[in-house]
Tab-separated table of C-alpha atoms in Angstrom:
chain	number	residue	atom	x	y	z
Z	1	MET	CA	0.013	-0.002	0.004
Z	2	LYS	CA	0.938	3.601	-0.563
Z	3	VAL	CA	0.228	5.824	2.411
Z	4	GLY	CA	0.122	9.576	2.795
Z	5	ILE	CA	0.367	11.397	6.141
Z	6	VAL	CA	-0.824	14.978	6.546
Z	7	GLY	CA	0.435	16.443	9.807
Z	8	ALA	CA	3.423	14.165	10.194
Z	9	THR	CA	5.361	16.617	12.353
Z	10	GLY	CA	3.021	16.198	15.323
Z	11	TYR	CA	3.379	13.455	17.899
Z	12	GLY	CA	0.562	11.415	16.342
Z	13	GLY	CA	2.183	11.682	12.941
Z	14	LEU	CA	5.553	10.579	14.312
Z	15	GLU	CA	3.927	7.514	15.836
Z	16	LEU	CA	2.238	6.707	12.525
Z	17	ILE	CA	5.669	6.737	10.886
Z	18	ARG	CA	7.155	4.554	13.644
Z	19	PHE	CA	4.581	1.818	13.164
Z	20	LEU	CA	4.010	2.072	9.408
Z	21	HIS	CA	7.758	1.846	8.735
Z	22	ASN	CA	7.604	-1.802	9.876
Z	23	HIS	CA	4.180	-2.585	8.458
Z	24	LYS	CA	4.531	-5.467	5.996
Z	25	ALA	CA	1.755	-4.188	3.684
Z	26	VAL	CA	3.076	-0.619	3.381
Z	27	GLU	CA	5.611	0.034	0.648
Z	28	GLN	CA	5.565	3.835	0.455
Z	29	ILE	CA	5.009	6.620	2.987
Z	30	ASP	CA	4.780	10.214	1.799
Z	31	LEU	CA	4.645	13.135	4.185
Z	32	PHE	CA	2.691	16.352	3.569
Z	33	THR	CA	2.870	19.797	5.117
Z	34	SER	CA	1.054	23.100	4.899
Z	35	SER	CA	4.076	25.230	5.728
Z	36	GLU	CA	7.420	23.408	5.402
Z	37	GLU	CA	7.497	22.156	1.807
Z	38	GLY	CA	10.868	20.761	0.791
Z	39	VAL	CA	12.261	20.354	4.313
Z	40	VAL	CA	13.881	16.945	4.735
Z	41	PHE	CA	11.906	15.236	7.453
Z	42	SER	CA	14.862	13.669	9.247
Z	43	SER	CA	16.499	17.086	9.533
Z	44	LYS	CA	13.682	18.018	11.902
Z	45	PHE	CA	13.679	14.712	13.791
Z	46	GLY	CA	17.154	13.261	14.195
Z	47	HIS	CA	15.928	9.863	15.347
Z	48	LEU	CA	14.651	9.310	11.782
Z	49	ILE	CA	17.990	9.781	9.979
Z	50	ASN	CA	18.332	7.045	7.314
Z	51	ILE	CA	14.702	6.104	8.061
Z	52	ALA	CA	12.670	9.084	6.831
Z	53	ASP	CA	15.059	11.222	4.773
Z	54	THR	CA	12.285	12.315	2.391
Z	55	PRO	CA	11.287	15.957	1.889
Z	56	LEU	CA	7.935	17.198	3.119
Z	57	GLN	CA	5.527	17.745	0.244
Z	58	LYS	CA	2.964	20.473	-0.379
Z	59	ILE	CA	-0.623	19.363	0.201
Z	60	ASP	CA	-1.991	18.582	-3.249
Z	61	TYR	CA	-5.359	16.986	-3.918
Z	62	GLU	CA	-4.296	15.238	-7.127
Z	63	ALA	CA	-1.352	13.695	-5.322
Z	64	LEU	CA	-3.423	12.607	-2.325
Z	65	GLU	CA	-6.040	10.928	-4.549
Z	66	LYS	CA	-3.406	8.420	-5.693
Z	67	PHE	CA	-2.787	6.907	-2.256
Z	68	ASP	CA	-4.473	3.861	-0.840
Z	69	VAL	CA	-4.759	5.516	2.589
Z	70	VAL	CA	-4.370	9.084	3.792
Z	71	PHE	CA	-3.945	9.706	7.510
Z	72	THR	CA	-4.532	13.225	8.815
Z	73	SER	CA	-3.000	14.086	12.163
Z	74	THR	CA	-3.712	17.799	12.452
Z	75	PRO	CA	-5.264	20.102	15.041
Z	76	SER	CA	-9.051	20.269	15.093
Z	77	GLY	CA	-10.514	22.678	12.579
Z	78	VAL	CA	-8.113	21.749	9.739
Z	79	THR	CA	-9.498	18.539	8.256
Z	80	SER	CA	-13.085	19.825	8.353
Z	81	LYS	CA	-12.036	21.888	5.324
Z	82	LEU	CA	-9.239	19.697	3.946
Z	83	LEU	CA	-10.897	16.298	3.670
Z	84	PRO	CA	-14.459	16.768	2.267
Z	85	PRO	CA	-13.233	17.130	-1.343
Z	86	LEU	CA	-11.381	13.804	-0.977
Z	87	VAL	CA	-14.215	11.723	0.438
Z	88	GLY	CA	-15.041	8.911	-1.977
Z	89	LYS	CA	-12.327	9.998	-4.466
Z	90	GLY	CA	-10.020	7.015	-4.025
Z	91	PRO	CA	-8.000	6.846	-0.814
Z	92	ARG	CA	-9.413	5.644	2.467
Z	93	LEU	CA	-9.293	8.597	4.824
Z	94	ILE	CA	-8.447	8.170	8.535
Z	95	ASP	CA	-8.681	11.404	10.523
Z	96	LEU	CA	-7.024	11.587	13.933
Z	97	SER	CA	-8.444	15.020	14.779
Z	98	GLY	CA	-11.892	15.571	16.246
Z	99	ASP	CA	-13.498	17.108	13.176
Z	100	PHE	CA	-15.644	14.175	12.115
Z	101	ARG	CA	-16.440	12.428	15.398
Z	102	LEU	CA	-19.573	14.289	16.445
Z	103	LYS	CA	-22.611	13.715	14.282
Z	104	ASP	CA	-24.391	16.815	15.562
Z	105	LEU	CA	-22.839	19.857	13.906
Z	106	ALA	CA	-24.111	22.291	16.549
Z	107	SER	CA	-22.585	20.145	19.259
Z	108	TYR	CA	-19.199	20.221	17.539
Z	109	GLU	CA	-19.303	24.013	17.227
Z	110	GLN	CA	-20.371	24.375	20.854
Z	111	TRP	CA	-17.665	22.143	22.326
Z	112	TYR	CA	-14.800	22.841	19.896
Z	113	GLY	CA	-15.525	26.500	19.187
Z	114	LYS	CA	-14.894	26.002	15.469
Z	115	GLU	CA	-16.988	25.757	12.324
Z	116	ALA	CA	-18.163	22.200	11.706
Z	117	ALA	CA	-17.354	20.132	8.625
Z	118	PRO	CA	-20.045	19.913	5.906
Z	119	ALA	CA	-23.023	17.767	6.921
Z	120	GLU	CA	-22.593	15.403	3.947
Z	121	ALA	CA	-19.029	14.607	4.976
Z	122	ILE	CA	-20.034	14.059	8.597
Z	123	ALA	CA	-22.796	11.702	7.422
Z	124	LYS	CA	-20.252	9.547	5.591
Z	125	SER	CA	-17.792	9.346	8.466
Z	126	VAL	CA	-17.606	6.238	10.669
Z	127	TYR	CA	-16.499	6.308	14.290
Z	128	GLY	CA	-13.413	4.122	14.434
Z	129	LEU	CA	-13.573	2.471	17.842
Z	130	THR	CA	-12.240	-0.718	16.303
Z	131	GLU	CA	-13.337	-3.280	18.871
Z	132	TRP	CA	-16.910	-2.007	18.656
Z	133	ASN	CA	-17.372	-0.861	15.067
Z	134	ALA	CA	-15.179	-2.991	12.830
Z	135	GLU	CA	-17.974	-3.937	10.412
Z	136	ASN	CA	-18.731	-0.312	9.634
Z	137	VAL	CA	-15.040	0.645	9.611
Z	138	LYS	CA	-14.359	-1.936	6.938
Z	139	HIS	CA	-16.305	-0.100	4.264
Z	140	ALA	CA	-15.967	3.496	5.444
Z	141	PRO	CA	-14.600	6.133	3.043
Z	142	LEU	CA	-13.767	8.325	6.036
Z	143	ILE	CA	-12.917	7.130	9.567
Z	144	ALA	CA	-13.162	9.452	12.537
Z	145	ASN	CA	-10.491	8.037	14.797
Z	146	PRO	CA	-11.655	8.299	18.441
Z	147	GLY	CA	-10.033	10.686	20.900
Z	148	CYS	CA	-7.514	9.351	23.380
Z	149	TYR	CA	-9.651	9.866	26.475
Z	150	PRO	CA	-12.819	8.406	24.882
Z	151	THR	CA	-10.878	5.328	23.791
Z	152	ALA	CA	-9.791	4.559	27.369
Z	153	VAL	CA	-13.199	5.383	28.852
Z	154	LEU	CA	-15.377	3.621	26.287
Z	155	LEU	CA	-13.453	0.366	26.073
Z	156	SER	CA	-13.797	-0.040	29.827
Z	157	LEU	CA	-17.413	1.045	30.234
Z	158	LEU	CA	-19.272	-0.073	27.111
Z	159	PRO	CA	-19.518	-3.821	27.874
Z	160	LEU	CA	-20.865	-3.145	31.373
Z	161	LEU	CA	-23.329	-0.542	30.116
Z	162	LYS	CA	-24.525	-2.632	27.193
Z	163	GLU	CA	-25.292	-5.575	29.486
Z	164	ARG	CA	-26.976	-3.194	32.021
Z	165	LEU	CA	-24.618	-4.225	34.820
Z	166	ILE	CA	-23.879	-0.708	35.999
Z	167	ASP	CA	-26.199	2.273	36.429
Z	168	PRO	CA	-25.669	4.773	33.592
Z	169	ARG	CA	-27.349	7.635	35.446
Z	170	PHE	CA	-24.459	8.269	37.845
Z	171	LEU	CA	-21.292	7.863	35.756
Z	172	VAL	CA	-18.279	9.761	37.081
Z	173	VAL	CA	-14.966	9.590	35.192
Z	174	ASP	CA	-11.685	10.935	36.557
Z	175	ALA	CA	-8.997	10.789	33.846
Z	176	LYS	CA	-5.320	11.686	33.791
Z	177	SER	CA	-2.991	12.165	30.838
Z	178	GLY	CA	0.661	12.686	30.122
Z	179	ILE	CA	1.810	15.943	28.553
Z	180	SER	CA	2.103	14.596	25.006
Z	181	GLY	CA	-1.709	14.624	24.884
Z	182	ALA	CA	-1.499	18.393	24.514
Z	183	GLY	CA	0.488	18.081	21.282
Z	184	ASN	CA	3.937	19.425	20.481
Z	185	LYS	CA	3.086	23.139	20.401
Z	186	PRO	CA	4.479	24.691	23.586
Z	187	SER	CA	2.084	26.413	25.992
Z	188	GLN	CA	2.271	27.745	29.525
Z	189	ALA	CA	0.581	24.603	30.899
Z	190	THR	CA	3.100	22.303	29.212
Z	191	HIS	CA	6.170	24.429	29.928
Z	192	TYR	CA	8.631	22.299	31.916
Z	193	SER	CA	8.738	24.611	34.908
Z	194	GLU	CA	4.916	24.658	35.023
Z	195	ALA	CA	4.271	20.944	34.471
Z	196	ASN	CA	7.192	19.358	36.274
Z	197	ASP	CA	6.546	18.253	39.855
Z	198	ASN	CA	2.942	19.374	39.431
Z	199	PHE	CA	-0.532	17.848	38.998
Z	200	SER	CA	-3.405	19.945	37.671
Z	201	ILE	CA	-6.984	19.754	36.489
Z	202	TYR	CA	-7.978	21.394	33.211
Z	203	LYS	CA	-11.111	22.068	31.180
Z	204	THR	CA	-13.230	21.399	34.238
Z	205	ASN	CA	-16.609	20.038	33.087
Z	206	THR	CA	-15.953	21.485	29.610
Z	207	HIS	CA	-13.697	18.960	27.857
Z	208	GLN	CA	-14.599	18.466	24.207
Z	209	HIS	CA	-14.478	14.693	24.632
Z	210	ILE	CA	-17.612	14.695	26.833
Z	211	PRO	CA	-20.133	14.719	23.944
Z	212	GLU	CA	-18.026	12.154	22.072
Z	213	ILE	CA	-18.209	9.716	24.982
Z	214	GLU	CA	-21.934	10.285	25.462
Z	215	GLN	CA	-22.599	9.854	21.737
Z	216	ALA	CA	-20.681	6.551	21.664
Z	217	ILE	CA	-22.509	5.215	24.742
Z	218	SER	CA	-25.779	5.908	22.901
Z	219	MET	CA	-24.464	4.377	19.687
Z	220	PHE	CA	-23.002	1.150	21.066
Z	221	ALA	CA	-24.843	0.558	24.339
Z	222	GLY	CA	-28.189	2.039	23.382
Z	223	ILE	CA	-28.277	4.331	26.412
Z	224	ASP	CA	-28.735	8.083	26.446
Z	225	THR	CA	-26.939	9.499	29.462
Z	226	THR	CA	-24.873	12.368	30.725
Z	227	ILE	CA	-21.529	11.861	32.463
Z	228	SER	CA	-19.350	13.781	34.879
Z	229	PHE	CA	-15.938	13.780	33.201
Z	230	ASN	CA	-12.817	15.634	34.227
Z	231	THR	CA	-9.230	15.559	33.054
Z	232	HIS	CA	-5.884	16.105	34.768
Z	233	LEU	CA	-2.372	16.759	33.526
Z	234	VAL	CA	0.321	14.480	34.985
Z	235	PRO	CA	4.067	15.240	34.637
Z	236	MET	CA	4.855	12.227	32.437
Z	237	THR	CA	5.293	12.047	28.682
Z	238	ARG	CA	2.856	9.290	27.699
Z	239	GLY	CA	-0.156	7.548	29.046
Z	240	ILE	CA	-3.771	7.858	30.133
Z	241	LEU	CA	-5.311	6.385	33.247
Z	242	SER	CA	-9.097	6.567	33.400
Z	243	THR	CA	-10.919	5.782	36.638
Z	244	ALA	CA	-14.710	5.543	36.348
Z	245	TYR	CA	-17.207	5.115	39.177
Z	246	ALA	CA	-20.742	3.742	38.743
Z	247	PRO	CA	-23.360	2.118	40.955
Z	248	VAL	CA	-23.739	-1.606	40.366
Z	249	MET	CA	-27.226	-2.723	39.351
Z	250	PRO	CA	-29.176	-4.774	41.955
Z	251	GLY	CA	-27.904	-8.307	42.356
Z	252	VAL	CA	-24.841	-7.824	40.144
Z	253	THR	CA	-21.538	-9.153	41.499
Z	254	GLU	CA	-17.951	-8.227	40.846
Z	255	ALA	CA	-17.424	-11.613	39.227
Z	256	GLN	CA	-20.136	-10.776	36.694
Z	257	LEU	CA	-18.458	-7.512	35.773
Z	258	VAL	CA	-15.106	-9.271	35.236
Z	259	ALA	CA	-16.766	-12.055	33.240
Z	260	CYS	CA	-18.575	-9.523	31.061
Z	261	LEU	CA	-15.354	-7.738	30.168
Z	262	GLN	CA	-13.529	-11.002	29.500
Z	263	ALA	CA	-16.314	-12.307	27.266
Z	264	LYS	CA	-16.467	-9.141	25.200
Z	265	TYR	CA	-12.747	-8.869	24.572
Z	266	GLU	CA	-11.561	-12.486	24.482
Z	267	ASP	CA	-11.147	-12.294	20.700
Z	268	HIS	CA	-9.706	-8.774	20.643
Z	269	PRO	CA	-5.920	-8.902	20.856
Z	270	PHE	CA	-5.313	-5.373	22.124
Z	271	VAL	CA	-7.617	-5.363	25.167
Z	272	ARG	CA	-6.367	-7.136	28.288
Z	273	ILE	CA	-8.499	-7.676	31.392
Z	274	VAL	CA	-6.342	-7.358	34.487
Z	275	THR	CA	-7.509	-9.082	37.658
Z	276	ASP	CA	-4.853	-7.651	39.992
Z	277	ALA	CA	-4.663	-3.886	40.428
Z	278	ASN	CA	-0.929	-4.191	41.067
Z	279	GLY	CA	-0.633	-5.156	37.410
Z	280	LEU	CA	-2.286	-1.979	36.155
Z	281	ALA	CA	-0.172	1.047	35.296
Z	282	THR	CA	0.495	3.329	32.345
Z	283	ASN	CA	4.012	1.930	31.919
Z	284	ARG	CA	2.536	-1.537	31.261
Z	285	VAL	CA	1.128	-0.296	27.941
Z	286	LYS	CA	3.604	2.471	27.021
Z	287	GLY	CA	4.564	2.538	23.357
Z	288	SER	CA	1.976	-0.156	22.509
Z	289	ASN	CA	-1.566	-0.485	21.226
Z	290	TYR	CA	-2.826	-2.268	24.354
Z	291	CYS	CA	-5.623	-1.173	26.630
Z	292	ASP	CA	-5.602	-2.781	30.073
Z	293	ILE	CA	-8.822	-2.808	32.150
Z	294	PHE	CA	-9.477	-3.565	35.813
Z	295	VAL	CA	-12.749	-3.546	37.761
Z	296	LYS	CA	-13.449	-3.763	41.505
Z	297	VAL	CA	-16.711	-3.428	43.432
Z	298	ASP	CA	-16.818	-1.597	46.768
Z	299	SER	CA	-19.264	-3.634	48.850
Z	300	ARG	CA	-19.758	-0.721	51.277
Z	301	THR	CA	-21.065	1.675	48.633
Z	302	ASN	CA	-22.169	-0.837	45.976
Z	303	ARG	CA	-20.155	1.140	43.428
Z	304	ALA	CA	-17.812	-0.262	40.820
Z	305	THR	CA	-14.419	1.256	40.213
Z	306	ILE	CA	-13.466	0.693	36.564
Z	307	VAL	CA	-9.908	1.541	35.580
Z	308	SER	CA	-8.269	1.517	32.155
Z	309	VAL	CA	-4.850	2.507	30.865
Z	310	ILE	CA	-3.637	3.232	27.337
Z	311	ASP	CA	-0.777	4.999	25.603
Z	312	ASN	CA	-2.504	8.174	24.381
Z	313	LEU	CA	-0.278	8.362	21.276
Z	314	VAL	CA	-0.794	4.760	20.232
Z	315	LYS	CA	-4.119	3.150	21.219
Z	316	GLY	CA	-5.412	6.709	21.690
Z	317	ALA	CA	-4.213	7.882	18.262
Z	318	ALA	CA	-1.801	6.340	15.726
Z	319	GLY	CA	-2.091	2.688	16.774
Z	320	GLN	CA	-5.887	2.637	16.642
Z	321	ALA	CA	-5.738	4.453	13.273
Z	322	ILE	CA	-3.519	1.700	11.858
Z	323	GLN	CA	-5.712	-0.949	13.472
Z	324	ASN	CA	-8.622	0.563	11.545
Z	325	MET	CA	-6.561	0.559	8.328
Z	326	ASN	CA	-5.856	-3.128	8.864
Z	327	VAL	CA	-9.592	-3.822	9.162
Z	328	GLN	CA	-10.269	-1.937	5.942
Z	329	PHE	CA	-7.741	-3.960	3.980
Z	330	ASP	CA	-8.580	-7.410	5.423
Z	331	LEU	CA	-5.321	-7.654	7.345
Z	332	PRO	CA	-4.989	-9.070	10.871
Z	333	GLN	CA	-5.611	-6.219	13.273
Z	334	THR	CA	-2.181	-6.791	14.850
Z	335	THR	CA	-0.297	-6.225	11.570
Z	336	GLY	CA	2.429	-3.655	12.189
Z	337	LEU	CA	1.266	-3.201	15.791
Z	338	ASP	CA	2.431	-6.382	17.481
Z	339	VAL	CA	5.038	-4.770	19.690
Z	340	VAL	CA	6.006	-5.264	23.305
Z	341	PRO	CA	5.337	-2.228	25.535
Z	342	PHE	CA	8.363	-0.099	26.506
Z	343	PHE	CA	7.758	-0.638	30.258
Z	344	ILE	CA	10.757	1.520	31.278
């Protein structure tokens, strides 16, 4: 396959290159830019010398139409204008931004503060939560790759919600991310002296991933609900840890919750159900496409604590995007992604 990447200079784009370079079905990777045409990619990123010594190319629709797959890893608000002319023109499109995730245009504009993509393009997009939507992903001209936080939250909660084992009316999610989740553009919050030896909450009750999570719960579990969802910045480079709290439905046991998760994901290679909390940590999935999930019921409060960890740049971005590409081209989902986590 011939693959194009728009937005390769961001962290998500760099992870796409890392995995696609060793993907057995990919023979060509071209990199596109809106502002640095002609710059040799490895001159910007020294770890890619002799690996990606190609010059960045100007974004050109005729050129992009000739690829089998085009990944876009850009800030929100870019692909809503860039991709609609390419939908259905040849390449499969996999968008890592948030521009095509929300089906309601007004909701996108409210939560993102940007103009939404055209309705006809939104209608053709498919939400790429691979373990839950592979059949639709397979034939989609445009995949809206899920956000990093929603990936961690949804994989852990959806089986329990779909089987009505936890009460959807009182969902509280406390999530924490490493600094790479903010992208590679410096800001005051990600400045070393601000982030180091610090732990902070941000976008309190206003995170743009809230409507995405609620939409997916409705889509896959058939439940309309509202959630309390808040995010925190942790002074580490990679990783998301999501801790959700929900009342257990009457008569439901912890063993049933564990069995439900195991049954749902037994045939999904990238989701691992952990039965010992000591085995759950962000460094157990770092650099990999795994999502680890743990659940425990508090008998005093009858509430379940549901924890999941992912690497925000892999399962939360580039890895899941490649997993979706594999589904589209009838390849094993692990192709190019079967790597051992970094751990340290």
